[in-house]
mmCIF file of C-alpha atoms in Angstrom:
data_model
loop_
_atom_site.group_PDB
_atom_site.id
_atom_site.type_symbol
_atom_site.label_atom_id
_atom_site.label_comp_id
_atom_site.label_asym_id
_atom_site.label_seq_id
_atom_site.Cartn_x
_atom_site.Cartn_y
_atom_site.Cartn_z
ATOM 1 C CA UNK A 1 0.000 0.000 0.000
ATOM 2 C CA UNK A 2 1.543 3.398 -0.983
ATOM 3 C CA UNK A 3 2.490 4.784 2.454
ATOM 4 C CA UNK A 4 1.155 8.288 1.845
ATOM 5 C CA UNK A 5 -2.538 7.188 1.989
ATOM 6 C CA UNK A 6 -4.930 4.709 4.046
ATOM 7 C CA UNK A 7 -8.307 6.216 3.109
ATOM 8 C CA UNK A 8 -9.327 7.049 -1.170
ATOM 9 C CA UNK A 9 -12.404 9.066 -1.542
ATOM 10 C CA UNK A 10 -13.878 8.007 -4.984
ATOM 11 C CA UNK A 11 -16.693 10.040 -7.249
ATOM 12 C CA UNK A 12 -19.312 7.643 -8.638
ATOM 13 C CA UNK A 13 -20.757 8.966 -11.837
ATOM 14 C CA UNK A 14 -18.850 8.727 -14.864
ATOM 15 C CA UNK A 15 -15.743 7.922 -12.727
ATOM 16 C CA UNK A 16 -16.880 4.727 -12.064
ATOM 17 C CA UNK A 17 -20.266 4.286 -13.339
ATOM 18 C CA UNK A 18 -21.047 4.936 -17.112
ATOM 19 C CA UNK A 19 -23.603 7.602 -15.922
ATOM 20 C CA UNK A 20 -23.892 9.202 -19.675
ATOM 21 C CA UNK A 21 -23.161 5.929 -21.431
ATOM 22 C CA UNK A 22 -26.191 4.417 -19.067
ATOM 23 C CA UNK A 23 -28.198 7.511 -19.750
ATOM 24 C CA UNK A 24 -28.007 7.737 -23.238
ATOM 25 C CA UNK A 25 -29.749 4.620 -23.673
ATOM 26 C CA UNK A 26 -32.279 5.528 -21.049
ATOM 27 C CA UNK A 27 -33.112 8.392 -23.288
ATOM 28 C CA UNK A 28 -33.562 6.471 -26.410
ATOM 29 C CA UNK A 29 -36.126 4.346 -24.409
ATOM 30 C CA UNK A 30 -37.762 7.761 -23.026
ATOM 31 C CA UNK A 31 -37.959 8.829 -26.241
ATOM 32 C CA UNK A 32 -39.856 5.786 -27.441
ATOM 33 C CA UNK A 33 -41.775 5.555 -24.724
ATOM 34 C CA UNK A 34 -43.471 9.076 -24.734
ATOM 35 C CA UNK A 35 -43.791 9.527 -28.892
ATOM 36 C CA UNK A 36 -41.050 11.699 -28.878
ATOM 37 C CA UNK A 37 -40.682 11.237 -32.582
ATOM 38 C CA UNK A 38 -44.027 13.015 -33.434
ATOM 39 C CA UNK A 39 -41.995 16.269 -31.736
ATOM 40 C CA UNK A 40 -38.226 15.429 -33.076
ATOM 41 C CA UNK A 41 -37.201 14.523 -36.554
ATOM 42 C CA UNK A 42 -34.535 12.650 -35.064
ATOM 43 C CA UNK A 43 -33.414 11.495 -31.193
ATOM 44 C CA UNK A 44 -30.587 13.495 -31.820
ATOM 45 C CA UNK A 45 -32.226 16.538 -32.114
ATOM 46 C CA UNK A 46 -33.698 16.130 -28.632
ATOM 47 C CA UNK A 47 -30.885 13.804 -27.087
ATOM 48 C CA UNK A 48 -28.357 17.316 -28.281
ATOM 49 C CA UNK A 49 -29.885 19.573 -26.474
ATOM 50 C CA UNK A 50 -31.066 17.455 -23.326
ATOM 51 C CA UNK A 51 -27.330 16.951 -22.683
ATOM 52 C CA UNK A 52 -25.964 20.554 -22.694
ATOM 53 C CA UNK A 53 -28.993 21.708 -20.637
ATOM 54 C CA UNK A 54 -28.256 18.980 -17.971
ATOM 55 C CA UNK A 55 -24.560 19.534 -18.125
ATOM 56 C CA UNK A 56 -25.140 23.400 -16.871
ATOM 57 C CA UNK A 57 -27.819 22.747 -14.806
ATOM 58 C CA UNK A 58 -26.080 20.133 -12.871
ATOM 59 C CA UNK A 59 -22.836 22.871 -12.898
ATOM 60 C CA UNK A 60 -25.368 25.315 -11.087
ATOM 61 C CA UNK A 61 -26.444 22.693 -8.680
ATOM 62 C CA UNK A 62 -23.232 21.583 -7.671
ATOM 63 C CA UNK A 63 -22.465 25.009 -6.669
ATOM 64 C CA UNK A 64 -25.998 25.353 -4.449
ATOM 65 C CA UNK A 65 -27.142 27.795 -7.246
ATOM 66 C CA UNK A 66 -30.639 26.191 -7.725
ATOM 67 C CA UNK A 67 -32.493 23.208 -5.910
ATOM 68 C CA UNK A 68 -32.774 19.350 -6.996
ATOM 69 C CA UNK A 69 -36.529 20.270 -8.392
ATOM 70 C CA UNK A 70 -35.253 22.715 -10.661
ATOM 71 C CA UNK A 71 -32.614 20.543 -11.867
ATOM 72 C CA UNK A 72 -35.118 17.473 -12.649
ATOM 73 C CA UNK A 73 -37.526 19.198 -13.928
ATOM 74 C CA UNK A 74 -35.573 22.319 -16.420
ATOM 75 C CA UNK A 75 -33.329 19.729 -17.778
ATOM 76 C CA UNK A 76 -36.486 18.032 -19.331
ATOM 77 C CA UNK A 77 -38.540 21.239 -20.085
ATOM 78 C CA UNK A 78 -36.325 23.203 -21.867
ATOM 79 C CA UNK A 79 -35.193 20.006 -24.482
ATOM 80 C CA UNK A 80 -39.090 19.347 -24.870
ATOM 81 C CA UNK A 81 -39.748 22.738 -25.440
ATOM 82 C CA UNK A 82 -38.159 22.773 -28.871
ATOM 83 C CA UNK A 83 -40.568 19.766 -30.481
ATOM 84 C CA UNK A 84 -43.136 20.284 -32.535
ATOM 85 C CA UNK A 85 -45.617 17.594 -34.384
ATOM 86 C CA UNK A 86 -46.885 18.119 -37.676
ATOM 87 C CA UNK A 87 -49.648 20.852 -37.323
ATOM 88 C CA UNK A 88 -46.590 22.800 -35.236
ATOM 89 C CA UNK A 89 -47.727 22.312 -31.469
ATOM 90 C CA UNK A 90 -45.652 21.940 -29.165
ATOM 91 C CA UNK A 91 -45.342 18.689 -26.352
ATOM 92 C CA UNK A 92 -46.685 19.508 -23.051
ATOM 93 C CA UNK A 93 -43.950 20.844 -20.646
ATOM 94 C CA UNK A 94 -45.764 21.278 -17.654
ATOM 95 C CA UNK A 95 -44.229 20.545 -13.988
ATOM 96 C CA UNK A 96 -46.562 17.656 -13.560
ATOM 97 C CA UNK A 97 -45.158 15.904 -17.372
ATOM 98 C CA UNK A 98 -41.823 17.191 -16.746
ATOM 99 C CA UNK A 99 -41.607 14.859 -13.453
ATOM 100 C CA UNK A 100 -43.387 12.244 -15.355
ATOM 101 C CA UNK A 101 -40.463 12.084 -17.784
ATOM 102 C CA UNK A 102 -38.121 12.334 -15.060
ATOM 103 C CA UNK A 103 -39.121 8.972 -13.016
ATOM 104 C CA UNK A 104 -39.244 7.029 -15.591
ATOM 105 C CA UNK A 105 -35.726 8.013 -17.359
ATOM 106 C CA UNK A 106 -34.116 7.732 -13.360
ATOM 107 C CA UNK A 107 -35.774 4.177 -13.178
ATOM 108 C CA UNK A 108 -34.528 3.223 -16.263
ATOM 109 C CA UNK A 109 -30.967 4.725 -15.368
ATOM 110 C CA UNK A 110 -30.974 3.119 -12.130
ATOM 111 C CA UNK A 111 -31.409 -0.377 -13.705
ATOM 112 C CA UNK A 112 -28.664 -0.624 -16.040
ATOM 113 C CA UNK A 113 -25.227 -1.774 -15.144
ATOM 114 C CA UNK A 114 -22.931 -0.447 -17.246
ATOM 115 C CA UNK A 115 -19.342 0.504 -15.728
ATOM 116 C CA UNK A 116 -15.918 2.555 -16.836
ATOM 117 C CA UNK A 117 -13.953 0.676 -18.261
ATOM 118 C CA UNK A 118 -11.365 -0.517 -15.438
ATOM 119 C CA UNK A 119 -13.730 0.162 -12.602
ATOM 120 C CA UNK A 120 -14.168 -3.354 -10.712
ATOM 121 C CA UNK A 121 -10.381 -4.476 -11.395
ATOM 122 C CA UNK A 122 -9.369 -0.956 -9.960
ATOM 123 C CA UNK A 123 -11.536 -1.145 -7.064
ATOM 124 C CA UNK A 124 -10.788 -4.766 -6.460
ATOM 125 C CA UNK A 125 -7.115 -3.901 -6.291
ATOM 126 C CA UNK A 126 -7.592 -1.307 -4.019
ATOM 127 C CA UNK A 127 -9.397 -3.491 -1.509
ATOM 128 C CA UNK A 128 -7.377 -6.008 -1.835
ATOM 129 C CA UNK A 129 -4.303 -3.898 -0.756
ATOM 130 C CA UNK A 130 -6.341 -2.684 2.347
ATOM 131 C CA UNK A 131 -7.171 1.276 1.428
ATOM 132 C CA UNK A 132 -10.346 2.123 3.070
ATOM 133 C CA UNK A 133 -12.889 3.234 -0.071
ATOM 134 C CA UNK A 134 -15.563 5.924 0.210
ATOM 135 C CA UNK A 135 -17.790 6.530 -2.564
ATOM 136 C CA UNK A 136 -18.390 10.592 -2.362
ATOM 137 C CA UNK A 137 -21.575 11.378 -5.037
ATOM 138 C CA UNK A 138 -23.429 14.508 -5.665
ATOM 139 C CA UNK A 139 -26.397 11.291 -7.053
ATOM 140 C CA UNK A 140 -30.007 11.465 -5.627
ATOM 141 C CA UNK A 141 -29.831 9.024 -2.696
ATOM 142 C CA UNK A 142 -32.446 6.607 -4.097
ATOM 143 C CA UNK A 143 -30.521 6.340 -7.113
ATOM 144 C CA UNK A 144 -27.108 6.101 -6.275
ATOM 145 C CA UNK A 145 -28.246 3.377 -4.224
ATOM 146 C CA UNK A 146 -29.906 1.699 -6.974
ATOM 147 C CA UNK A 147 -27.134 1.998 -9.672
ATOM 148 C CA UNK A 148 -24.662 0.399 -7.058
ATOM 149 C CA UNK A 149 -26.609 -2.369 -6.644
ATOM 150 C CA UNK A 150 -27.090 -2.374 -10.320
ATOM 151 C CA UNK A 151 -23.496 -1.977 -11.157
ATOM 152 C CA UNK A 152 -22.534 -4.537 -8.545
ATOM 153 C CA UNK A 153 -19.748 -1.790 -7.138
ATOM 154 C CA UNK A 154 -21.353 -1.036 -3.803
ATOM 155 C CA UNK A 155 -19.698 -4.314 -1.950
ATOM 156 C CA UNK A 156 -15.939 -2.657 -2.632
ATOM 157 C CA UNK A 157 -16.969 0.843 -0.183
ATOM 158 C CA UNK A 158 -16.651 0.843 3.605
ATOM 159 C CA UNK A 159 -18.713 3.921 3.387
ATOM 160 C CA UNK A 160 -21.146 5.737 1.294
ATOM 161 C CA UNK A 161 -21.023 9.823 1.032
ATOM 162 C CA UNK A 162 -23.818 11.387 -0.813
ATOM 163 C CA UNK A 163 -24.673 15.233 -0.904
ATOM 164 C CA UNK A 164 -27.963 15.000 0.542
ATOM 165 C CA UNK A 165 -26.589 12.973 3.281
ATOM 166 C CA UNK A 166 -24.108 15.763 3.668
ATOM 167 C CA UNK A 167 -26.755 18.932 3.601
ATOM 168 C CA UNK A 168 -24.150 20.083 0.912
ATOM 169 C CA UNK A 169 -22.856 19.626 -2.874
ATOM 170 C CA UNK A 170 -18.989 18.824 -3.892
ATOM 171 C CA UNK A 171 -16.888 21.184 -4.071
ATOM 172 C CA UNK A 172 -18.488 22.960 -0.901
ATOM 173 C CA UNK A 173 -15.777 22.305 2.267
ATOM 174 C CA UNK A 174 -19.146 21.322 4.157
ATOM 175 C CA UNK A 175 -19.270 18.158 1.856
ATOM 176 C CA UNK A 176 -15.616 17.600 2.255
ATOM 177 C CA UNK A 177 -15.658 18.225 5.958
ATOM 178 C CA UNK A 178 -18.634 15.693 6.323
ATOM 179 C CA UNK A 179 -17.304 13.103 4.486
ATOM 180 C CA UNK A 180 -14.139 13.114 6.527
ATOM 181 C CA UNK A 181 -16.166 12.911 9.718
ATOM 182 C CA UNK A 182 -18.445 9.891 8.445
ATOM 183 C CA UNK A 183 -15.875 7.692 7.664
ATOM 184 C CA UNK A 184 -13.300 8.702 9.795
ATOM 185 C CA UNK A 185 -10.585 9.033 7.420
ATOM 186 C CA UNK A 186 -7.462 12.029 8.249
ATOM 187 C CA UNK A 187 -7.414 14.908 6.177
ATOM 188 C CA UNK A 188 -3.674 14.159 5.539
ATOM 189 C CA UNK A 189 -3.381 10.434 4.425
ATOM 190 C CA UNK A 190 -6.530 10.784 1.936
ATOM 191 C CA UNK A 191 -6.966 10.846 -1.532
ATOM 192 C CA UNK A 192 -9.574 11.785 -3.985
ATOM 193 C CA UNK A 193 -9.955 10.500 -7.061
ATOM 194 C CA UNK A 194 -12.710 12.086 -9.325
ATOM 195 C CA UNK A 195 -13.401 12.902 -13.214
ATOM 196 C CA UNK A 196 -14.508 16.416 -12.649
ATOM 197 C CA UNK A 197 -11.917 18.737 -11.834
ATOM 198 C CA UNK A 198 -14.462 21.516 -10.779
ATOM 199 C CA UNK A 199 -16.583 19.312 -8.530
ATOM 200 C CA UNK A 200 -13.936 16.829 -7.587
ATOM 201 C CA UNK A 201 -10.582 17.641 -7.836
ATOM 202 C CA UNK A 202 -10.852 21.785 -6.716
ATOM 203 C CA UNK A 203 -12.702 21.070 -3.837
ATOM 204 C CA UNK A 204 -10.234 18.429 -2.433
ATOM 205 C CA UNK A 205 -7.233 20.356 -3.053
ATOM 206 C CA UNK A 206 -9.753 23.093 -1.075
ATOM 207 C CA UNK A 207 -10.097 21.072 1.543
ATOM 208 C CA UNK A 208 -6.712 20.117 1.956
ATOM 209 C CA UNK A 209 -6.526 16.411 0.255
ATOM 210 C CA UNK A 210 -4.333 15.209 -2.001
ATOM 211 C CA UNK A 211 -6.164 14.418 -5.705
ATOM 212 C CA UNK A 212 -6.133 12.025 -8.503
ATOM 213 C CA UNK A 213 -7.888 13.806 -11.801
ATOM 214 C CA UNK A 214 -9.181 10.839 -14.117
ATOM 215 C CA UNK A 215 -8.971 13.025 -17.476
ATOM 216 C CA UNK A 216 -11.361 11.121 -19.756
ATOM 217 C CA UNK A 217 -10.855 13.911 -22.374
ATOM 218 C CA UNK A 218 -6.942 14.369 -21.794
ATOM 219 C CA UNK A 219 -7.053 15.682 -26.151
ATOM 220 C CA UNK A 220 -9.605 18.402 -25.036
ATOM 221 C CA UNK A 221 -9.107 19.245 -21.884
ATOM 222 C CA UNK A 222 -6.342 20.292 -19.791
ATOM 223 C CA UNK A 223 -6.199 20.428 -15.607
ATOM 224 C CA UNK A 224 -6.491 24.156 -15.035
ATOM 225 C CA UNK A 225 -4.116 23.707 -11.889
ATOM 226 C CA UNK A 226 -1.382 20.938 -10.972
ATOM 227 C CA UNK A 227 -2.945 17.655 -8.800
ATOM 228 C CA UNK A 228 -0.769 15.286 -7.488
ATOM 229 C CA UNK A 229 -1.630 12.839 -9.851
ATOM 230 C CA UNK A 230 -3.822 12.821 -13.484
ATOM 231 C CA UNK A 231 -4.555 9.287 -15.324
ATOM 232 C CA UNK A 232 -6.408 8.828 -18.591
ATOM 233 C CA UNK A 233 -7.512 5.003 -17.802
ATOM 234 C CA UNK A 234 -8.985 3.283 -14.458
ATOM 235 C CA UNK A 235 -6.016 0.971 -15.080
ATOM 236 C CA UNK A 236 -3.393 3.346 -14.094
ATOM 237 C CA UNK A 237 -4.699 3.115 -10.919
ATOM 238 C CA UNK A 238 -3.409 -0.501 -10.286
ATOM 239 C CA UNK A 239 0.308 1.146 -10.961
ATOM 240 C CA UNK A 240 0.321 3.996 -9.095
ATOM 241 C CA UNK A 241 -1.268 2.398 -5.495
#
């Protein structure tokens, strides 16, 4: 076990869970199941905009800038807003439909199983070396529950951090300082190893823990600030602890 570290703080979604991969597909069976088609010439057309609306809405809620009911329900309105059928009306994109859409594209998320590539060997290593692992999410609790079940990852974490647990979103030093307390790691001898560097990555180095950046994008995107480590592939993991 490298010496430097006894307790790894891991991010769930699209660290170790193929959250968009997972999602995608839930939205192809969203837009089958609601007629989408009569509003959009193509799934693209409504899977396109779905995803840059969620990306900045989940940005805003990260940062405490609007609730969890805005975020479920804008990131469906605003994409539905832009279909039209045939005689140019427009889908209905009232709360009440909005949250319609919503349950049933979380309960088909929440079912599928899909991992990063690298996720269970990594994982298994770890454990197997003897690091204490604590999933830290910014997830709904009753779906990060249900995707770890799903995903068959939940048996490698001795504990699991979610926001809502923690009154407070990554990067916030509330989340940070909560996790720490739950599972009773030291601020010094952790590490946190997360895809994005805003939530993840700048609010460790915040809070005074060393970071691993998992750059999915390394061609597009470069860390904005040094971390103590950056790896392209889940593998790399196995080499460096």
């Amino acid at each position: 076990m490298n010496r430097l570290f006894a307790d790894i703080f891991i991010d769930f979604d699209d660290t170790l869970y193929d959250t968009h991969g997972n999602a995608d597909l839930a939205l192809s069976e969203l837009f089958e199941h609601f007629g989408l088609k009569d509003f959009f010439t193509s799934e693209t057309d409504f899977k396109t905009p779905y995803w840059q609306v969620n990306t900045e809405l989940w940005a805003l809620y990260a940062h405490g800038k609007i609730s969890r009911d805005e975020l479920i329900i804008e990131r469906f309105r605003r994409p539905l807003a832009l279909g039209t059928n045939n005689n140019g009306m427009h889908i209905d994109t009232s709360d009440t439909f909005c949250l319609e859409v919503s349950d049933y594209f979380l309960e088909q998320c929440s079912n599928k199983s899909n991992t990063v590539d690298g996720a269970h060997e990594a994982l298994a290593h770890l454990k197997q070396r003897g690091y204490r692992l604590h999933l830290c999410s910014n997830g709904f609790c009753e779906v990060q529950y249900k995707k770890l079940n799903a995903s068959h990852l939940d048996k490698y974490f001795d504990t699991i951090i979610l926001s809502e647990e923690a009154g407070a979103n990554k990067p916030s030093a509330q989340f940070f300082d909560f996790a720490l307390q739950k599972s009773g790691a030291q601020r010094q001898s952790t590490l946190m190893i997360g895809d994005n560097f805003d939530t993840d990555i700048v609010g460790a180095i915040n809070a005074k823990l060393s970071t691993m950046f998992f750059n999915r994008q390394p061609s597009t995107f470069k860390a904005p600030q040094p971390t103590d480590y950056e790896i392209h592939s889940l593998h790399k993991i196995i080499e460096i602890l």
